mmCIF file of C-alpha atoms and ligand atoms in Angstrom:
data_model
loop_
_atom_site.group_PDB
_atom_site.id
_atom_site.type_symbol
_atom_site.label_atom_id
_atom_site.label_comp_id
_atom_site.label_asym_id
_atom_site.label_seq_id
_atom_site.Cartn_x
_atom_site.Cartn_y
_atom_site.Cartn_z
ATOM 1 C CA UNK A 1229 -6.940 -112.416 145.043
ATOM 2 C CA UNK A 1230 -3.639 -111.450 144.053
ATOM 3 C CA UNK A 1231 -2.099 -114.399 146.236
ATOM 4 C CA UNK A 1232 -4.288 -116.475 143.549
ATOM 5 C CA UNK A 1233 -3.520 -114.570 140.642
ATOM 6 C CA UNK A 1234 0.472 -115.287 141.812
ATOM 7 C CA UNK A 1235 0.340 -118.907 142.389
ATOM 8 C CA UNK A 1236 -1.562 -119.536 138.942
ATOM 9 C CA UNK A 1237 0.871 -117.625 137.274
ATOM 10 C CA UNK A 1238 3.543 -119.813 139.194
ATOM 11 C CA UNK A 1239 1.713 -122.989 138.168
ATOM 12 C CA UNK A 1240 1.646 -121.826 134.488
ATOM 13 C CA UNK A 1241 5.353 -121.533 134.568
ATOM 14 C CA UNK A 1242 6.319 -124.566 135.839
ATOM 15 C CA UNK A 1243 3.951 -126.171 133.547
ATOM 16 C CA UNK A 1244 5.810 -124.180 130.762
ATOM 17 C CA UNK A 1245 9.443 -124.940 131.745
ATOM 18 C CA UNK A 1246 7.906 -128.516 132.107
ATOM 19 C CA UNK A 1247 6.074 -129.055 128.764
ATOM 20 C CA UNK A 1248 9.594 -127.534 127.073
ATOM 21 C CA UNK A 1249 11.719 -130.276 128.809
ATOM 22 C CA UNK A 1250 9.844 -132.799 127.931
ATOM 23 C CA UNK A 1251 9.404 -131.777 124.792
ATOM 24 C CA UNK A 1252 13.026 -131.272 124.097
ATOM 25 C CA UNK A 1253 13.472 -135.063 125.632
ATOM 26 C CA UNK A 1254 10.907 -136.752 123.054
ATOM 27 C CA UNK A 1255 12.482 -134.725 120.041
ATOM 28 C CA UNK A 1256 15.717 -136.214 121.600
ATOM 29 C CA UNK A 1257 14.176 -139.633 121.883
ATOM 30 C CA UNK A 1258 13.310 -138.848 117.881
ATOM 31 C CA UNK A 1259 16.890 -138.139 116.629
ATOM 32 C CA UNK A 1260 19.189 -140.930 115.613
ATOM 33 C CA UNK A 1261 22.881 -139.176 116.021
ATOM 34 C CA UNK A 1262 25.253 -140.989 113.541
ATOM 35 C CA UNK A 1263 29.131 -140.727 114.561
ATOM 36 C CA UNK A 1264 30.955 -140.979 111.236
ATOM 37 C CA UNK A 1265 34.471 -139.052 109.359
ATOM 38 C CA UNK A 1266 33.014 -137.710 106.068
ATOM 39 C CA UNK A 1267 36.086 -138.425 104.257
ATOM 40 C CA UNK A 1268 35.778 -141.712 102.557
ATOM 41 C CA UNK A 1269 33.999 -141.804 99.661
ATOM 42 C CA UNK A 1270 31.505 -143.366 98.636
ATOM 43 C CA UNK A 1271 30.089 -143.869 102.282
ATOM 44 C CA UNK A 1272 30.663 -140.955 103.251
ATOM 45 C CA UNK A 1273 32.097 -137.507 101.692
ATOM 46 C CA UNK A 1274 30.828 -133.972 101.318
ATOM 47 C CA UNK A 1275 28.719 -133.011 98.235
ATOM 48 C CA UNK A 1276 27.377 -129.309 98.218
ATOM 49 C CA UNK A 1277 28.636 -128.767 101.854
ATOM 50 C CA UNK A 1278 26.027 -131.774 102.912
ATOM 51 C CA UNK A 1279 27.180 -135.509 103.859
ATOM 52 C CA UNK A 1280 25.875 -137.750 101.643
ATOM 53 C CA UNK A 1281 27.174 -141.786 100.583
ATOM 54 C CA UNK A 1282 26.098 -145.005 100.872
ATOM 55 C CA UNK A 1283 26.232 -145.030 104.947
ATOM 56 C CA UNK A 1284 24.439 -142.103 105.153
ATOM 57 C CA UNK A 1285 21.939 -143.209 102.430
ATOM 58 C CA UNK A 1286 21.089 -146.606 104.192
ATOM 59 C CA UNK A 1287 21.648 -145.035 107.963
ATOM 60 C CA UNK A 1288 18.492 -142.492 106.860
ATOM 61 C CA UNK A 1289 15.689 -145.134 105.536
ATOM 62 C CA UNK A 1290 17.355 -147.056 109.149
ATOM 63 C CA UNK A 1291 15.877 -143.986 111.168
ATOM 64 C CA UNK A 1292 12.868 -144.178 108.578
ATOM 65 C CA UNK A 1293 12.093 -147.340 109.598
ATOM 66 C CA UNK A 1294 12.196 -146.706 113.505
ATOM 67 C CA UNK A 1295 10.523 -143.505 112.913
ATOM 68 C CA UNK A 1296 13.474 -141.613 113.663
ATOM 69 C CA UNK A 1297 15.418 -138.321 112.026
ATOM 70 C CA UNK A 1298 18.759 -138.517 111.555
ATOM 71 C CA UNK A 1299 21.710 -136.674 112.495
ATOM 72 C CA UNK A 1300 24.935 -137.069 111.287
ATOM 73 C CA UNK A 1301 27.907 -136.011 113.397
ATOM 74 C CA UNK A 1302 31.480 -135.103 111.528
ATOM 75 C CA UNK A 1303 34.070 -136.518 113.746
ATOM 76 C CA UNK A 1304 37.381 -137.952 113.771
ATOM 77 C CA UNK A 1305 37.752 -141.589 112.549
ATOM 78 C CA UNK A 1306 39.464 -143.059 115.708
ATOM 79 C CA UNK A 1307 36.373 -141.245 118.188
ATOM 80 C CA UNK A 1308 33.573 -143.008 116.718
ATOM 81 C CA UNK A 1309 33.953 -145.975 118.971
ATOM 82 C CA UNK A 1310 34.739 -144.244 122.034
ATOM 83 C CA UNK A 1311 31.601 -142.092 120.993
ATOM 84 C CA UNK A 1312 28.704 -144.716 120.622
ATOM 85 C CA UNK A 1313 30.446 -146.549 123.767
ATOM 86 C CA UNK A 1314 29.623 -143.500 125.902
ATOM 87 C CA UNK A 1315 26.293 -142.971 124.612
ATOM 88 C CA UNK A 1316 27.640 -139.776 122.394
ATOM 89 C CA UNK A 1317 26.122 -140.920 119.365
ATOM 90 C CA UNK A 1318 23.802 -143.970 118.801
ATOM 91 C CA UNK A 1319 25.347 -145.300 116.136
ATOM 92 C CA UNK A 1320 28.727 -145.505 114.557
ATOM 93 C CA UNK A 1321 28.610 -145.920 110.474
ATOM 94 C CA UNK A 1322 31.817 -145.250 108.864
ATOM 95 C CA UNK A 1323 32.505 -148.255 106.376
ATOM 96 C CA UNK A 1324 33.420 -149.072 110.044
ATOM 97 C CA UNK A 1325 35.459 -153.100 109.580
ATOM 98 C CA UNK A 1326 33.651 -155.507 112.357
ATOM 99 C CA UNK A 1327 37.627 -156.355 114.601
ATOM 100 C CA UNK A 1328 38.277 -157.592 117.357
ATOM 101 C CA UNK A 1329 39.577 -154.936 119.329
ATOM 102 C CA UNK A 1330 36.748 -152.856 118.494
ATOM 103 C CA UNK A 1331 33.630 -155.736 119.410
ATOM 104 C CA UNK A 1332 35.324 -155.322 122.765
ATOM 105 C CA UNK A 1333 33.899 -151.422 123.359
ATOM 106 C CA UNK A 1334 30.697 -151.797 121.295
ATOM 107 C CA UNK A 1335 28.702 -153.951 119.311
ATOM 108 C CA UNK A 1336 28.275 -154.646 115.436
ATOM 109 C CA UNK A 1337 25.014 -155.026 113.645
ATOM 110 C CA UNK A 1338 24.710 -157.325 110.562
ATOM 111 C CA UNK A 1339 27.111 -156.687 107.946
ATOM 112 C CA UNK A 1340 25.670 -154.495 105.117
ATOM 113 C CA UNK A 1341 28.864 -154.425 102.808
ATOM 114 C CA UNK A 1342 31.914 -155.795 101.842
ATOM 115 C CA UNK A 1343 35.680 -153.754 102.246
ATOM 116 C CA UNK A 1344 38.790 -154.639 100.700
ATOM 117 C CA UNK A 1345 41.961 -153.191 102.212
ATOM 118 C CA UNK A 1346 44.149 -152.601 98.878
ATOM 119 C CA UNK A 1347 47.269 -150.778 98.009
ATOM 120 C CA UNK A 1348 47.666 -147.558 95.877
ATOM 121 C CA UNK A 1349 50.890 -146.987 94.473
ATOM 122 C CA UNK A 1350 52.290 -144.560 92.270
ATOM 123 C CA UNK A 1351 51.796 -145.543 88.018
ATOM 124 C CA UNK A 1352 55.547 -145.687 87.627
ATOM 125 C CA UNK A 1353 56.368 -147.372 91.831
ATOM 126 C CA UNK A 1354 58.884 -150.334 91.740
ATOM 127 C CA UNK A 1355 55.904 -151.817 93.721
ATOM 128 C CA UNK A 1356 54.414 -154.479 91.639
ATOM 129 C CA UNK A 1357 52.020 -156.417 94.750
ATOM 130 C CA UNK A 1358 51.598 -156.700 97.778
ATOM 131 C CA UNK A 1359 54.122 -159.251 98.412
ATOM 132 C CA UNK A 1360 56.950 -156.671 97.589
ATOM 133 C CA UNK A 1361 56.048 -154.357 100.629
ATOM 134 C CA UNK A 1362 57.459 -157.409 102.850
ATOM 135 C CA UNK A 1363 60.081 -158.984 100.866
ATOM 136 C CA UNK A 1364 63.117 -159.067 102.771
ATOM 137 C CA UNK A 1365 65.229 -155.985 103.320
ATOM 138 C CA UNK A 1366 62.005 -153.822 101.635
ATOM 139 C CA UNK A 1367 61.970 -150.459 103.349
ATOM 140 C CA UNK A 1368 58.972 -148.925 101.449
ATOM 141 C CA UNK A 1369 57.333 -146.275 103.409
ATOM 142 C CA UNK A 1370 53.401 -147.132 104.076
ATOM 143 C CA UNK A 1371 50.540 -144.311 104.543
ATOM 144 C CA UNK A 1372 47.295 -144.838 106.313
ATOM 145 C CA UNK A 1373 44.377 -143.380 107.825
ATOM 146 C CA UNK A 1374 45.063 -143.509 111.870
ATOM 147 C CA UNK A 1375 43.560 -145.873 113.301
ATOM 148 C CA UNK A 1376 41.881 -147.732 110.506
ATOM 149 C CA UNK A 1377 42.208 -151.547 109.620
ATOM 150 C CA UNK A 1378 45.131 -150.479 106.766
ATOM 151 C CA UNK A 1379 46.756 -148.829 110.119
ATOM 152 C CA UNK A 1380 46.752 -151.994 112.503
ATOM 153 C CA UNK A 1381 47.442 -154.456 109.526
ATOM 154 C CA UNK A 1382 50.469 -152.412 108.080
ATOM 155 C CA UNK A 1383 51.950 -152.053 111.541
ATOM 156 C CA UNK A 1384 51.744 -155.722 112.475
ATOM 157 C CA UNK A 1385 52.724 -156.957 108.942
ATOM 158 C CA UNK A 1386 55.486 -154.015 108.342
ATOM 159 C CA UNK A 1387 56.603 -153.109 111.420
ATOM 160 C CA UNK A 1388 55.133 -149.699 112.974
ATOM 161 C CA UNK A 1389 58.472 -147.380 111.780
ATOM 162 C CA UNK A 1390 57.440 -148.316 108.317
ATOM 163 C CA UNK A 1391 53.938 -146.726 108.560
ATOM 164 C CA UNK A 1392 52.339 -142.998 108.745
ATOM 165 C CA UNK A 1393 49.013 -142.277 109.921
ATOM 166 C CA UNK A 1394 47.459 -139.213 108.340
ATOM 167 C CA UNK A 1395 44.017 -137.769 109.682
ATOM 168 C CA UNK A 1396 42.156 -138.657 106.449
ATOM 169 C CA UNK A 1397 42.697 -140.658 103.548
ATOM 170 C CA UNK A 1398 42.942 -138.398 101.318
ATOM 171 C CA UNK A 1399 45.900 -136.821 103.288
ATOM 172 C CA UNK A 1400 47.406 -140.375 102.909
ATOM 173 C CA UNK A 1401 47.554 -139.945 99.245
ATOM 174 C CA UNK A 1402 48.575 -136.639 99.222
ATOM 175 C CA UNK A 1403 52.127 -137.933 100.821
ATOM 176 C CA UNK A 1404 51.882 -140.114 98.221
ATOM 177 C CA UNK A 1405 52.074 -137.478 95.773
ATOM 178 C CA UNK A 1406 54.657 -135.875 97.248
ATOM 179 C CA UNK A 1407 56.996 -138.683 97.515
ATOM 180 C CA UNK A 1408 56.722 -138.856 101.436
ATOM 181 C CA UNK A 1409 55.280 -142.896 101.470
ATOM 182 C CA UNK A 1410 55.586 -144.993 98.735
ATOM 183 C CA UNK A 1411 52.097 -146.711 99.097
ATOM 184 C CA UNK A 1412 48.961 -146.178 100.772
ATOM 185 C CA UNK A 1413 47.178 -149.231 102.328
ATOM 186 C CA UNK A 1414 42.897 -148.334 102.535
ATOM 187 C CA UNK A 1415 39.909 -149.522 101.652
ATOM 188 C CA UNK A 1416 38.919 -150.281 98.056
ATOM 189 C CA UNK A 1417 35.680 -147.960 97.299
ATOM 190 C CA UNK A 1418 37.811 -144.907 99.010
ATOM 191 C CA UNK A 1419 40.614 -145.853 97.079
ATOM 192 C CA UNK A 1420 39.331 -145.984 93.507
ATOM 193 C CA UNK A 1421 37.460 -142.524 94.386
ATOM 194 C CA UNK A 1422 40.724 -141.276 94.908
ATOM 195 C CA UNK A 1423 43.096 -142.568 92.472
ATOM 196 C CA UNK A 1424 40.309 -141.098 89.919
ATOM 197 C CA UNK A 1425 40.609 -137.816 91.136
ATOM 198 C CA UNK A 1426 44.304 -137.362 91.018
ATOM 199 C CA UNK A 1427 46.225 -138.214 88.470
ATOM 200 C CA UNK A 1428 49.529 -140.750 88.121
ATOM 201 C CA UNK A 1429 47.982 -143.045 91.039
ATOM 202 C CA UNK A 1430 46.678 -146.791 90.573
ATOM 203 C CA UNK A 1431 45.872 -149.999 92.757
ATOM 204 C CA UNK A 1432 47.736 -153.128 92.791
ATOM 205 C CA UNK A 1433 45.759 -156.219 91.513
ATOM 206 C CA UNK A 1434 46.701 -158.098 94.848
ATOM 207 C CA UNK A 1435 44.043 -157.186 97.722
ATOM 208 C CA UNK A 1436 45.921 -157.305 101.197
ATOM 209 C CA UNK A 1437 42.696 -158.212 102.991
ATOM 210 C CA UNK A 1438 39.312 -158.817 102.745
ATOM 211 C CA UNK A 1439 36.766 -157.034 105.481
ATOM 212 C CA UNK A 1440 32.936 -156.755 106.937
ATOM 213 C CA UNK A 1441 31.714 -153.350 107.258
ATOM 214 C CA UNK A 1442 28.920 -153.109 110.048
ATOM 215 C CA UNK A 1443 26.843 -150.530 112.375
ATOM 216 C CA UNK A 1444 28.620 -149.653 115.842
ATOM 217 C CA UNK A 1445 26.191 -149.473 118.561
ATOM 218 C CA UNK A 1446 26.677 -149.421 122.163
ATOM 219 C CA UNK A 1447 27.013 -152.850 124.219
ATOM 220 C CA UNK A 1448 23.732 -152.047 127.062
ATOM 221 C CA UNK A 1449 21.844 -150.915 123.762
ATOM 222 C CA UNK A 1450 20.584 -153.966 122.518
ATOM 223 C CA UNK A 1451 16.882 -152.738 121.727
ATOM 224 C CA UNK A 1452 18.539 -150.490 119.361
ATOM 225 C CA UNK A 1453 20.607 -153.480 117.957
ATOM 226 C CA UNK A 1454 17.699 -155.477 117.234
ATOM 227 C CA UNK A 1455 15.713 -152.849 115.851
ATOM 228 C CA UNK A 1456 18.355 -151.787 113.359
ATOM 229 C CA UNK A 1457 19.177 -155.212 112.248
ATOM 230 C CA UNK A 1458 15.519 -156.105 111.556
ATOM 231 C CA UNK A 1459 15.412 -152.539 109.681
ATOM 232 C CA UNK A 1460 18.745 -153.850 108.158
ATOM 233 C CA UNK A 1461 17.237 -157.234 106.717
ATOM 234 C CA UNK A 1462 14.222 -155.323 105.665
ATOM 235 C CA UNK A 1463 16.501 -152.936 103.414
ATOM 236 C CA UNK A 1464 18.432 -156.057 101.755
ATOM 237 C CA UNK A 1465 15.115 -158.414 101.130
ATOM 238 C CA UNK A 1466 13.864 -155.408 99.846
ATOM 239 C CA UNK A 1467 16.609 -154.486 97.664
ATOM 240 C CA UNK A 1468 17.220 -150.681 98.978
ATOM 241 C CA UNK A 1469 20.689 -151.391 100.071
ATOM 242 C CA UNK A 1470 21.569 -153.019 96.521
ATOM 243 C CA UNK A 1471 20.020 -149.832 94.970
ATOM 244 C CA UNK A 1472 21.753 -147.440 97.344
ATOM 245 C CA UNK A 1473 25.395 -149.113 96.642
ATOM 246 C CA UNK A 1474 24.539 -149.319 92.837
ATOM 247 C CA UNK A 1475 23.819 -145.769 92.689
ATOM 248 C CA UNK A 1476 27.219 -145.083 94.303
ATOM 249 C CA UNK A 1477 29.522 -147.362 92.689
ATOM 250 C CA UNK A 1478 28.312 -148.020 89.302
ATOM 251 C CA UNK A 1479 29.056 -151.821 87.700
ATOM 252 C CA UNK A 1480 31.750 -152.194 86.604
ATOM 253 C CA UNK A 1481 32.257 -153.253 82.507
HETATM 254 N N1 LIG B 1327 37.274 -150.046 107.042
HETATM 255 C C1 LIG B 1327 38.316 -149.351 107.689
HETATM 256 C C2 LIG B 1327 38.214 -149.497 109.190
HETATM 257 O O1 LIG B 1327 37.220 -149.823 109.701
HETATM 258 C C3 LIG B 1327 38.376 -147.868 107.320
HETATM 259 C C4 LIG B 1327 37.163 -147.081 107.670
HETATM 260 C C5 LIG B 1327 37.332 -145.573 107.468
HETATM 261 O O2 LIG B 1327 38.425 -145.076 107.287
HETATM 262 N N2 LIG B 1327 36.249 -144.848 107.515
HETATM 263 O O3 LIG B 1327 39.164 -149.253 109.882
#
Protein backbone atom coordinates (compact mmCIF):
# COMPACT_ATOMS: atom_id res chain seq x y z
CA UNK A 1 0.00 0.00 0.00
CA UNK A 2 2.56 2.35 0.87
CA UNK A 3 4.65 1.30 -2.34
CA UNK A 4 1.30 2.78 -4.04
CA UNK A 5 0.82 5.60 -1.92
CA UNK A 6 4.82 6.45 -2.96
CA UNK A 7 4.64 6.08 -6.60
CA UNK A 8 1.33 8.29 -6.81
CA UNK A 9 2.89 10.78 -4.89
CA UNK A 10 5.94 10.44 -7.38
CA UNK A 11 3.56 10.68 -10.35
CA UNK A 12 1.93 13.84 -8.85
CA UNK A 13 5.27 15.47 -8.77
CA UNK A 14 6.43 14.96 -11.95
CA UNK A 15 3.14 15.99 -13.21
CA UNK A 16 3.70 19.20 -11.08
CA UNK A 17 7.29 20.05 -12.12
CA UNK A 18 5.77 19.22 -15.62
CA UNK A 19 2.58 21.36 -15.76
CA UNK A 20 5.06 24.40 -14.28
CA UNK A 21 7.48 24.00 -17.28
CA UNK A 22 5.20 24.05 -19.61
CA UNK A 23 3.46 26.57 -18.28
CA UNK A 24 6.40 28.83 -17.91
CA UNK A 25 7.15 27.89 -21.84
CA UNK A 26 3.55 29.08 -23.15
CA UNK A 27 3.75 32.36 -20.94
CA UNK A 28 7.19 32.57 -22.74
CA UNK A 29 5.65 31.79 -26.08
CA UNK A 30 3.12 34.89 -24.89
CA UNK A 31 5.78 37.61 -24.26
CA UNK A 32 7.10 39.73 -27.07
CA UNK A 33 10.71 40.98 -25.56
CA UNK A 34 11.51 44.38 -27.26
CA UNK A 35 15.44 45.25 -27.31
CA UNK A 36 15.51 49.05 -27.35
CA UNK A 37 17.93 52.23 -25.45
CA UNK A 38 15.26 54.40 -23.74
CA UNK A 39 17.09 57.46 -24.45
CA UNK A 40 15.74 59.01 -27.54
CA UNK A 41 12.83 60.75 -27.28
CA UNK A 42 10.02 60.59 -28.60
CA UNK A 43 10.39 56.74 -29.36
CA UNK A 44 11.60 55.98 -26.58
CA UNK A 45 12.47 57.83 -23.09
CA UNK A 46 11.49 57.37 -19.47
CA UNK A 47 8.30 59.07 -18.12
CA UNK A 48 7.44 58.26 -14.36
CA UNK A 49 10.26 55.59 -14.22
CA UNK A 50 8.17 53.62 -17.17
CA UNK A 51 9.29 53.53 -21.03
CA UNK A 52 6.92 55.01 -22.99
CA UNK A 53 7.22 56.77 -26.97
CA UNK A 54 6.11 56.20 -30.14
CA UNK A 55 8.09 52.66 -30.55
CA UNK A 56 6.86 51.48 -27.56
CA UNK A 57 3.30 52.80 -28.28
CA UNK A 58 3.05 51.04 -31.77
CA UNK A 59 5.41 47.87 -30.58
CA UNK A 60 2.34 47.24 -27.78
CA UNK A 61 -0.98 47.27 -30.14
CA UNK A 62 1.97 44.95 -32.47
CA UNK A 63 1.86 42.31 -29.52
CA UNK A 64 -2.00 43.22 -29.31
CA UNK A 65 -2.50 42.13 -32.51
CA UNK A 66 -0.57 38.69 -32.24
CA UNK A 67 -2.03 38.26 -28.91
CA UNK A 68 1.09 38.85 -27.26
CA UNK A 69 2.36 41.02 -23.94
CA UNK A 70 5.08 42.99 -24.27
CA UNK A 71 8.29 43.42 -22.69
CA UNK A 72 10.55 46.00 -23.14
CA UNK A 73 14.24 45.45 -22.44
CA UNK A 74 16.63 48.71 -21.56
CA UNK A 75 19.81 48.02 -23.31
CA UNK A 76 22.62 49.61 -24.92
CA UNK A 77 22.07 51.07 -28.44
CA UNK A 78 24.89 49.15 -30.29
CA UNK A 79 23.46 45.43 -28.54
CA UNK A 80 20.15 45.53 -30.01
CA UNK A 81 21.25 43.88 -33.19
CA UNK A 82 23.50 41.44 -31.79
CA UNK A 83 20.44 40.78 -29.38
CA UNK A 84 17.47 39.92 -31.80
CA UNK A 85 20.28 38.05 -34.01
CA UNK A 86 20.81 35.60 -31.13
CA UNK A 87 17.32 35.18 -30.30
CA UNK A 88 17.78 37.58 -27.00
CA UNK A 89 14.95 39.62 -27.77
CA UNK A 90 12.37 39.22 -30.63
CA UNK A 91 12.40 42.37 -31.79
CA UNK A 92 14.65 45.34 -32.03
CA UNK A 93 12.64 48.92 -32.07
CA UNK A 94 14.80 51.79 -31.43
CA UNK A 95 14.00 54.48 -34.22
CA UNK A 96 16.42 51.71 -35.42
CA UNK A 97 17.64 53.29 -39.49
CA UNK A 98 17.10 50.13 -42.04
CA UNK A 99 21.56 50.03 -43.31
CA UNK A 100 23.29 47.96 -44.82
CA UNK A 101 25.58 46.67 -42.43
CA UNK A 102 22.88 45.98 -40.14
CA UNK A 103 20.28 43.89 -42.91
CA UNK A 104 23.35 41.68 -42.90
CA UNK A 105 22.71 40.28 -39.00
CA UNK A 106 18.90 40.65 -39.01
CA UNK A 107 16.04 41.60 -40.87
CA UNK A 108 13.83 44.87 -41.18
CA UNK A 109 10.09 44.96 -41.22
CA UNK A 110 8.20 47.68 -43.21
CA UNK A 111 9.19 51.07 -42.46
CA UNK A 112 6.82 52.78 -39.94
CA UNK A 113 8.59 56.30 -39.84
CA UNK A 114 10.73 58.64 -41.27
CA UNK A 115 14.43 59.91 -39.48
CA UNK A 116 16.39 62.77 -40.39
CA UNK A 117 20.02 62.82 -39.26
CA UNK A 118 20.49 66.75 -38.49
CA UNK A 119 23.01 68.86 -36.76
CA UNK A 120 22.68 70.75 -33.39
CA UNK A 121 24.94 73.45 -32.86
CA UNK A 122 25.39 75.91 -30.33
CA UNK A 123 22.92 79.50 -30.89
CA UNK A 124 26.05 81.59 -31.20
CA UNK A 125 28.55 78.34 -33.30
CA UNK A 126 30.47 79.75 -36.37
CA UNK A 127 28.60 76.71 -37.87
CA UNK A 128 26.09 78.01 -40.24
CA UNK A 129 25.22 74.26 -42.33
CA UNK A 130 26.21 71.40 -42.86
CA UNK A 131 28.50 72.15 -45.59
CA UNK A 132 30.86 74.04 -43.10
CA UNK A 133 31.66 70.80 -41.03
CA UNK A 134 33.65 69.66 -44.35
CA UNK A 135 34.92 72.72 -45.87
CA UNK A 136 38.47 72.45 -46.29
CA UNK A 137 40.86 72.76 -43.39
CA UNK A 138 37.44 72.64 -40.91
CA UNK A 139 38.49 70.92 -37.73
CA UNK A 140 35.11 71.13 -35.86
CA UNK A 141 34.79 68.48 -33.32
CA UNK A 142 31.54 66.12 -34.02
CA UNK A 143 29.48 64.23 -31.11
CA UNK A 144 27.37 61.19 -31.62
CA UNK A 145 25.61 58.42 -30.15
CA UNK A 146 28.05 55.17 -30.68
CA UNK A 147 27.16 53.34 -33.08
CA UNK A 148 24.23 55.14 -34.59
CA UNK A 149 23.77 56.29 -38.32
CA UNK A 150 25.15 60.10 -37.15
CA UNK A 151 28.27 57.80 -35.90
CA UNK A 152 29.07 55.86 -39.27
CA UNK A 153 28.10 58.96 -41.48
CA UNK A 154 30.30 61.52 -39.48
CA UNK A 155 33.23 59.12 -39.52
CA UNK A 156 33.14 58.41 -43.24
CA UNK A 157 32.28 62.06 -44.20
CA UNK A 158 34.72 63.70 -41.37
CA UNK A 159 37.19 61.44 -40.81
CA UNK A 160 36.91 59.20 -37.48
CA UNK A 161 39.53 61.67 -35.25
CA UNK A 162 36.95 64.31 -35.81
CA UNK A 163 34.10 62.38 -34.06
CA UNK A 164 33.11 61.27 -30.28
CA UNK A 165 30.77 58.65 -29.49
CA UNK A 166 28.95 59.15 -26.22
CA UNK A 167 26.64 56.29 -24.72
CA UNK A 168 23.44 58.34 -25.21
CA UNK A 169 22.41 61.27 -26.96
CA UNK A 170 21.81 63.23 -24.52
CA UNK A 171 25.47 62.77 -23.29
CA UNK A 172 26.31 64.00 -26.87
CA UNK A 173 24.81 67.29 -26.12
CA UNK A 174 26.00 67.59 -22.88
CA UNK A 175 29.75 67.89 -24.51
CA UNK A 176 28.15 70.20 -26.43
CA UNK A 177 27.44 72.31 -23.59
CA UNK A 178 30.54 72.11 -22.27
CA UNK A 179 32.48 73.12 -25.21
CA UNK A 180 34.02 69.53 -25.73
CA UNK A 181 32.39 69.06 -29.67
CA UNK A 182 31.23 71.74 -31.52
CA UNK A 183 28.15 69.90 -33.08
CA UNK A 184 26.19 66.94 -32.53
CA UNK A 185 25.05 64.91 -35.61
CA UNK A 186 21.43 62.69 -34.51
CA UNK A 187 18.28 62.16 -35.45
CA UNK A 188 15.69 64.92 -35.82
CA UNK A 189 12.69 63.96 -33.27
CA UNK A 190 15.63 63.26 -30.51
CA UNK A 191 17.14 66.32 -31.42
CA UNK A 192 14.36 68.90 -31.16
CA UNK A 193 13.42 67.06 -27.69
CA UNK A 194 16.66 68.04 -26.68
CA UNK A 195 17.53 71.36 -27.87
CA UNK A 196 14.03 72.25 -26.02
CA UNK A 197 15.15 71.13 -22.89
CA UNK A 198 18.40 72.92 -22.62
CA UNK A 199 18.86 76.11 -23.34
CA UNK A 200 21.40 78.09 -26.01
CA UNK A 201 21.15 74.92 -28.47
CA UNK A 202 19.45 74.94 -32.09
CA UNK A 203 19.45 72.81 -35.43
CA UNK A 204 20.83 73.82 -38.65
CA UNK A 205 18.22 74.21 -41.50
CA UNK A 206 20.41 71.80 -43.72
CA UNK A 207 19.45 67.98 -42.93
CA UNK A 208 22.69 65.78 -43.47
CA UNK A 209 20.58 62.75 -44.36
CA UNK A 210 17.42 61.44 -44.76
CA UNK A 211 16.57 57.74 -43.10
CA UNK A 212 13.87 54.66 -42.75
CA UNK A 213 13.25 53.62 -39.33
CA UNK A 214 12.07 49.85 -39.19
CA UNK A 215 11.53 46.68 -36.73
CA UNK A 216 14.77 44.39 -36.27
CA UNK A 217 13.88 40.85 -36.21
CA UNK A 218 15.96 37.88 -36.51
CA UNK A 219 16.89 36.41 -40.13
CA UNK A 220 15.35 32.33 -39.41
CA UNK A 221 12.28 34.32 -37.88
CA UNK A 222 10.32 35.01 -40.74
CA UNK A 223 6.79 33.92 -39.24
CA UNK A 224 7.38 36.66 -36.88
CA UNK A 225 8.30 39.02 -39.84
CA UNK A 226 5.21 38.43 -41.60
CA UNK A 227 3.06 38.59 -38.75
CA UNK A 228 4.36 41.95 -37.61
CA UNK A 229 4.27 43.51 -40.96
CA UNK A 230 0.63 42.48 -41.59
CA UNK A 231 0.00 43.89 -37.86
CA UNK A 232 2.14 46.85 -39.21
CA UNK A 233 -0.16 47.62 -42.36
CA UNK A 234 -3.14 47.05 -40.20
CA UNK A 235 -1.93 49.96 -37.75
CA UNK A 236 -1.26 52.50 -40.80
CA UNK A 237 -4.70 51.65 -42.91
CA UNK A 238 -6.12 52.03 -39.73
CA UNK A 239 -4.61 55.18 -38.77
CA UNK A 240 -3.12 54.09 -35.14
CA UNK A 241 0.38 54.77 -36.13
CA UNK A 242 -0.61 58.41 -37.47
CA UNK A 243 -2.40 58.88 -34.08
CA UNK A 244 0.43 57.45 -32.01
CA UNK A 245 3.18 59.85 -33.80
CA UNK A 246 0.67 62.83 -33.61
CA UNK A 247 0.28 62.43 -30.03
CA UNK A 248 4.09 62.54 -29.68
CA UNK A 249 5.19 65.16 -31.92
CA UNK A 250 2.51 67.63 -32.20
CA UNK A 251 2.09 69.61 -35.87
CA UNK A 252 3.94 71.85 -36.29
CA UNK A 253 2.42 75.76 -37.00
N1 LIG B 1 18.37 56.20 -36.32
C1 LIG B 1 19.65 56.07 -35.75
C2 LIG B 1 20.23 54.70 -36.02
O1 LIG B 1 19.55 53.81 -36.34
C3 LIG B 1 19.66 56.34 -34.24
C4 LIG B 1 18.82 55.43 -33.43
C5 LIG B 1 19.01 55.60 -31.92
O2 LIG B 1 19.94 56.24 -31.46
N2 LIG B 1 18.14 55.01 -31.14
O3 LIG B 1 21.41 54.52 -35.90
Amino acid sequence: MKKVLAVALCLLMIGAICCVAGCGKKADDNVLTMGTNVAFPPYEYYEGGKPVGIDVEIAEKLAEKLGMTLKVEDIAFNAIVDGVKSGKYDIGMAGMTVRPDRLENVNFSNTYAKGVQVVIVKKDSAITSVDDLGAEGATYKIGVQTATTGDAYAQDDFGSDRVTGYNAGADAVEALKTGKVDCVIIDNEPAKAFVRANEGLKILETAYADEDYAIAVAKENTELLEKINKALKELTDDGTIAQIVAKYIPAEG
